[in-house]
């Protein structure tokens, strides 16, 4: 299983339509190097190629327009999308430019898992039912249906399942009808009574984002290159910390098991 989720944050990038290149001037600029040379003296209204007025960004008597109709402010990347193992180890991450849409999520998954033999058995994401519906309508479902099942994380499933047959039928993170036995375990409490338990932590990305969000104000002020390097370094450090905790826990469990080992029934005579 992998867990996928995004956190709304990111650096600024070129304001020109369908471009996400780094800014030439990260402080006050709105264009990359290429578009800065082409538009620096032009009116900042979109589709206007006249020379702007001196000490102004537009032509004289220009009217105010919505933000998406001008180049006054550099836009930001919409979010940072991460793929984690249920234990918390970060597998991959990417920046989404405009939205966390279903097609962007699928493209990200196909980039990380390009062939069927490496794809995970389960993909857990808060909008799994929407991703599944998009795959079915876009005819890409035949590529994924033989290898992967999409499930909603346990927190968001509470709100998704009411009245949504597709989500309830195929995206349940802990079905009890036997359709996904790997997602549910049977454990016993202290009194020996059996109970069901989810086999995987479906909140791994939410927990990661809660930690990563504490650095949002710092990361948002960085250039694209500095943002990429710092985010990658932080996620690497986080992964190393998770692995270290797992090794410590495994060592403690091993020591506990060794202390509980009894003699093999050999009785020794007591020496007086």
Short mmCIF file of C-alpha atoms in Angstrom, two decimals:
data_model
loop_
_atom_site.label_atom_id
_atom_site.label_comp_id
_atom_site.label_asym_id
_atom_site.label_seq_id
_atom_site.Cartn_x
_atom_site.Cartn_y
_atom_site.Cartn_z
CA UNK A 1 0.00 0.00 0.00
CA UNK A 2 0.97 3.61 -0.58
CA UNK A 3 -0.69 6.72 0.85
CA UNK A 4 -1.03 9.88 -1.26
CA UNK A 5 -1.95 13.38 -0.15
CA UNK A 6 -1.06 17.02 -0.75
CA UNK A 7 -0.48 20.14 1.31
CA UNK A 8 -1.25 23.60 -0.09
CA UNK A 9 2.11 25.38 -0.27
CA UNK A 10 4.74 26.26 -2.82
CA UNK A 11 7.03 28.96 -4.23
CA UNK A 12 6.13 31.54 -6.86
CA UNK A 13 6.73 30.89 -10.54
CA UNK A 14 6.40 32.60 -13.91
CA UNK A 15 3.01 34.26 -14.41
CA UNK A 16 2.85 33.53 -18.13
CA UNK A 17 0.08 31.10 -19.00
CA UNK A 18 1.00 27.40 -18.67
CA UNK A 19 4.54 28.15 -17.54
CA UNK A 20 6.05 27.21 -14.18
CA UNK A 21 9.66 28.30 -14.65
CA UNK A 22 11.51 30.07 -11.79
CA UNK A 23 11.29 33.84 -11.63
CA UNK A 24 14.15 35.99 -12.87
CA UNK A 25 13.63 38.27 -9.85
CA UNK A 26 12.30 36.25 -6.92
CA UNK A 27 11.47 39.37 -4.86
CA UNK A 28 9.48 41.61 -7.18
CA UNK A 29 9.40 39.84 -10.54
CA UNK A 30 6.50 38.03 -12.18
CA UNK A 31 8.23 36.43 -15.18
CA UNK A 32 10.98 33.92 -15.86
CA UNK A 33 14.11 34.99 -17.73
CA UNK A 34 12.56 34.27 -21.12
CA UNK A 35 9.30 36.14 -20.61
CA UNK A 36 10.92 38.96 -18.64
CA UNK A 37 12.93 39.92 -21.72
CA UNK A 38 9.79 39.78 -23.88
CA UNK A 39 7.30 41.55 -21.60
CA UNK A 40 9.23 43.77 -19.20
CA UNK A 41 8.23 46.98 -21.05
CA UNK A 42 4.74 45.87 -22.06
CA UNK A 43 1.44 46.44 -20.33
CA UNK A 44 0.81 43.87 -17.57
CA UNK A 45 -2.73 43.19 -18.74
CA UNK A 46 -3.05 39.85 -20.50
CA UNK A 47 -3.37 39.95 -24.30
CA UNK A 48 -2.12 43.55 -24.34
CA UNK A 49 1.14 44.12 -26.22
CA UNK A 50 1.36 47.92 -25.96
CA UNK A 51 4.12 49.73 -24.13
CA UNK A 52 3.17 50.44 -20.53
CA UNK A 53 3.18 53.92 -19.06
CA UNK A 54 6.30 55.07 -17.23
CA UNK A 55 6.23 54.18 -13.51
CA UNK A 56 3.12 52.11 -14.09
CA UNK A 57 2.32 48.52 -14.96
CA UNK A 58 -0.46 49.31 -17.42
CA UNK A 59 -1.63 51.79 -20.02
CA UNK A 60 -3.23 55.08 -18.92
CA UNK A 61 -6.82 54.76 -17.68
CA UNK A 62 -6.62 50.97 -17.44
CA UNK A 63 -9.53 49.43 -15.53
CA UNK A 64 -9.18 46.95 -12.68
CA UNK A 65 -9.62 43.32 -13.69
CA UNK A 66 -9.62 39.97 -11.88
CA UNK A 67 -6.23 38.60 -10.88
CA UNK A 68 -6.22 35.96 -13.60
CA UNK A 69 -6.49 38.68 -16.31
CA UNK A 70 -3.23 40.42 -15.46
CA UNK A 71 0.43 39.87 -14.62
CA UNK A 72 0.60 42.00 -11.47
CA UNK A 73 1.51 39.20 -9.06
CA UNK A 74 3.49 36.01 -9.63
CA UNK A 75 1.34 32.91 -8.95
CA UNK A 76 2.34 30.08 -6.62
CA UNK A 77 2.50 26.36 -7.09
CA UNK A 78 -0.75 24.99 -5.71
CA UNK A 79 0.52 22.18 -3.51
CA UNK A 80 3.19 19.65 -2.66
CA UNK A 81 1.96 16.10 -3.30
CA UNK A 82 3.65 13.24 -1.47
CA UNK A 83 3.58 9.46 -1.69
CA UNK A 84 4.30 7.66 1.59
CA UNK A 85 4.42 4.11 2.82
CA UNK A 86 1.99 3.46 5.72
CA UNK A 87 4.96 3.46 8.11
CA UNK A 88 5.71 7.09 7.19
CA UNK A 89 8.65 6.61 4.81
CA UNK A 90 8.44 9.14 1.96
CA UNK A 91 8.62 7.46 -1.45
CA UNK A 92 8.21 10.42 -3.81
CA UNK A 93 7.00 14.01 -3.95
CA UNK A 94 6.11 16.60 -6.58
CA UNK A 95 4.77 20.14 -6.97
CA UNK A 96 1.35 20.58 -8.60
CA UNK A 97 1.05 23.86 -10.47
CA UNK A 98 -2.65 24.79 -10.47
CA UNK A 99 -4.71 22.16 -8.66
CA UNK A 100 -4.73 18.75 -7.04
CA UNK A 101 -6.87 17.30 -9.79
CA UNK A 102 -7.52 13.67 -10.59
CA UNK A 103 -5.55 13.80 -13.85
CA UNK A 104 -2.52 15.33 -12.09
CA UNK A 105 -2.64 12.61 -9.43
CA UNK A 106 -2.80 9.86 -12.05
CA UNK A 107 0.09 11.42 -14.02
CA UNK A 108 2.13 11.55 -10.80
CA UNK A 109 1.41 7.89 -10.02
CA UNK A 110 2.24 6.81 -13.56
CA UNK A 111 5.53 8.72 -13.40
CA UNK A 112 6.54 7.02 -10.14
CA UNK A 113 5.14 3.60 -11.16
CA UNK A 114 5.55 3.44 -14.95
CA UNK A 115 5.01 -0.30 -15.37
CA UNK A 116 2.38 -2.70 -13.93
CA UNK A 117 4.93 -4.91 -12.19
CA UNK A 118 6.01 -2.11 -9.83
CA UNK A 119 2.57 -0.68 -9.03
CA UNK A 120 1.24 -1.03 -5.48
CA UNK A 121 -1.68 -3.26 -4.65
CA UNK A 122 -3.48 -0.41 -2.86
CA UNK A 123 -3.42 3.37 -3.34
CA UNK A 124 -4.93 5.25 -0.40
CA UNK A 125 -5.97 8.85 -1.05
CA UNK A 126 -8.72 11.08 0.30
CA UNK A 127 -10.35 11.43 -3.13
CA UNK A 128 -9.91 7.84 -4.25
CA UNK A 129 -13.50 7.56 -5.48
CA UNK A 130 -13.01 10.63 -7.70
CA UNK A 131 -9.73 9.25 -9.05
CA UNK A 132 -11.40 5.90 -9.71
CA UNK A 133 -14.31 7.57 -11.48
CA UNK A 134 -11.88 9.60 -13.62
CA UNK A 135 -9.96 6.44 -14.57
CA UNK A 136 -13.17 4.69 -15.62
CA UNK A 137 -14.45 7.61 -17.71
CA UNK A 138 -11.06 8.25 -19.32
CA UNK A 139 -10.65 4.57 -20.28
CA UNK A 140 -7.40 4.28 -18.32
CA UNK A 141 -8.99 1.84 -15.87
CA UNK A 142 -7.87 -1.15 -17.95
CA UNK A 143 -4.27 -0.15 -17.15
CA UNK A 144 -4.80 -0.09 -13.40
CA UNK A 145 -7.59 -2.55 -12.57
CA UNK A 146 -5.40 -5.66 -12.74
CA UNK A 147 -2.79 -4.33 -10.32
CA UNK A 148 -4.23 -1.69 -8.01
CA UNK A 149 -7.23 -0.91 -5.84
CA UNK A 150 -7.96 2.71 -4.83
CA UNK A 151 -9.24 3.26 -1.28
CA UNK A 152 -10.16 6.35 0.73
CA UNK A 153 -8.30 7.02 3.95
CA UNK A 154 -10.17 6.19 7.15
CA UNK A 155 -10.76 9.82 8.19
CA UNK A 156 -12.34 11.02 4.93
CA UNK A 157 -14.24 7.80 4.27
CA UNK A 158 -16.73 8.72 7.01
CA UNK A 159 -17.99 11.61 4.86
CA UNK A 160 -17.56 9.93 1.46
CA UNK A 161 -19.52 6.74 1.88
CA UNK A 162 -23.02 8.19 2.51
CA UNK A 163 -24.99 7.97 -0.71
CA UNK A 164 -21.91 7.21 -2.85
CA UNK A 165 -22.25 3.64 -4.08
CA UNK A 166 -18.95 3.65 -6.00
CA UNK A 167 -17.03 4.82 -2.95
CA UNK A 168 -18.78 2.43 -0.57
CA UNK A 169 -18.42 -0.55 -2.89
CA UNK A 170 -14.85 -0.17 -4.13
CA UNK A 171 -13.03 2.41 -1.95
CA UNK A 172 -13.74 1.15 1.58
CA UNK A 173 -10.43 1.19 3.52
CA UNK A 174 -11.53 -1.67 5.77
CA UNK A 175 -14.21 -3.85 4.13
CA UNK A 176 -15.57 -6.70 6.23
CA UNK A 177 -17.07 -8.66 3.34
CA UNK A 178 -13.80 -10.37 2.48
CA UNK A 179 -13.20 -8.39 -0.72
CA UNK A 180 -9.87 -7.05 0.59
CA UNK A 181 -8.66 -9.33 3.40
CA UNK A 182 -5.21 -7.70 3.43
CA UNK A 183 -6.72 -4.45 4.73
CA UNK A 184 -8.25 -5.92 7.91
CA UNK A 185 -6.71 -7.89 10.74
CA UNK A 186 -8.32 -9.79 13.60
CA UNK A 187 -6.70 -9.17 16.97
CA UNK A 188 -7.62 -10.05 20.53
CA UNK A 189 -7.82 -7.70 23.46
CA UNK A 190 -6.46 -8.34 26.95
CA UNK A 191 -9.48 -10.50 27.76
CA UNK A 192 -9.12 -12.61 24.62
CA UNK A 193 -12.06 -11.11 22.76
CA UNK A 194 -11.50 -10.82 18.97
CA UNK A 195 -11.88 -7.47 17.22
CA UNK A 196 -11.16 -6.03 13.78
CA UNK A 197 -8.25 -3.69 13.19
CA UNK A 198 -7.02 -1.84 10.09
CA UNK A 199 -3.82 -3.41 8.82
CA UNK A 200 -2.30 -0.14 7.58
CA UNK A 201 -1.96 3.44 8.76
CA UNK A 202 -3.93 5.39 6.15
CA UNK A 203 -3.11 8.72 7.80
CA UNK A 204 0.63 8.61 7.07
CA UNK A 205 0.56 11.56 4.65
CA UNK A 206 -1.73 13.60 6.90
CA UNK A 207 0.77 13.13 9.73
CA UNK A 208 3.63 14.10 7.42
CA UNK A 209 1.78 17.21 6.23
CA UNK A 210 1.10 18.28 9.81
CA UNK A 211 4.86 18.33 10.37
CA UNK A 212 5.77 19.83 6.98
CA UNK A 213 3.15 22.57 7.36
CA UNK A 214 5.09 24.03 10.27
CA UNK A 215 7.71 25.20 7.76
CA UNK A 216 5.22 26.58 5.24
CA UNK A 217 5.87 30.27 5.86
CA UNK A 218 9.62 29.76 5.40
CA UNK A 219 9.37 27.54 2.33
CA UNK A 220 6.89 29.82 0.54
CA UNK A 221 9.45 32.65 0.55
CA UNK A 222 12.12 30.61 -1.23
CA UNK A 223 12.99 30.47 -4.89
CA UNK A 224 11.93 27.37 -6.79
CA UNK A 225 15.41 25.83 -6.69
CA UNK A 226 15.87 26.52 -2.96
CA UNK A 227 12.36 25.23 -2.27
CA UNK A 228 13.09 22.00 -4.14
CA UNK A 229 16.38 21.40 -2.35
CA UNK A 230 15.07 22.25 1.13
CA UNK A 231 11.87 20.23 0.78
CA UNK A 232 13.77 17.22 -0.54
CA UNK A 233 16.31 17.47 2.29
CA UNK A 234 13.55 17.76 4.92
CA UNK A 235 11.68 14.76 3.55
CA UNK A 236 14.93 12.78 3.45
CA UNK A 237 15.64 13.66 7.10
CA UNK A 238 12.06 12.73 8.02
CA UNK A 239 12.45 9.35 6.31
CA UNK A 240 15.74 8.68 8.10
CA UNK A 241 14.07 9.52 11.42
CA UNK A 242 11.21 7.09 10.69
CA UNK A 243 13.65 4.32 9.78
CA UNK A 244 15.68 4.96 12.93
CA UNK A 245 12.55 4.67 15.09
CA UNK A 246 11.63 1.42 13.35
CA UNK A 247 15.11 -0.02 13.99
CA UNK A 248 14.92 0.96 17.66
CA UNK A 249 11.47 -0.63 18.01
CA UNK A 250 12.62 -3.80 16.26
CA UNK A 251 15.67 -4.03 18.53
CA UNK A 252 13.51 -3.60 21.64
CA UNK A 253 11.11 -6.31 20.45
CA UNK A 254 14.01 -8.66 19.77
CA UNK A 255 15.46 -8.08 23.23
CA UNK A 256 12.06 -8.65 24.82
CA UNK A 257 11.62 -11.92 22.97
CA UNK A 258 15.10 -13.06 24.02
CA UNK A 259 14.33 -12.33 27.67
CA UNK A 260 11.14 -14.36 27.48
CA UNK A 261 12.84 -17.49 26.15
CA UNK A 262 12.67 -20.31 28.72
CA UNK A 263 15.00 -23.27 29.24
CA UNK A 264 14.31 -26.32 27.09
CA UNK A 265 13.05 -28.42 30.04
CA UNK A 266 16.55 -29.34 31.24
CA UNK A 267 16.71 -29.62 34.98
CA UNK A 268 20.00 -29.11 36.75
CA UNK A 269 20.83 -30.62 40.10
CA UNK A 270 21.16 -28.05 42.82
CA UNK A 271 24.68 -27.70 44.13
CA UNK A 272 24.79 -27.61 47.88
#
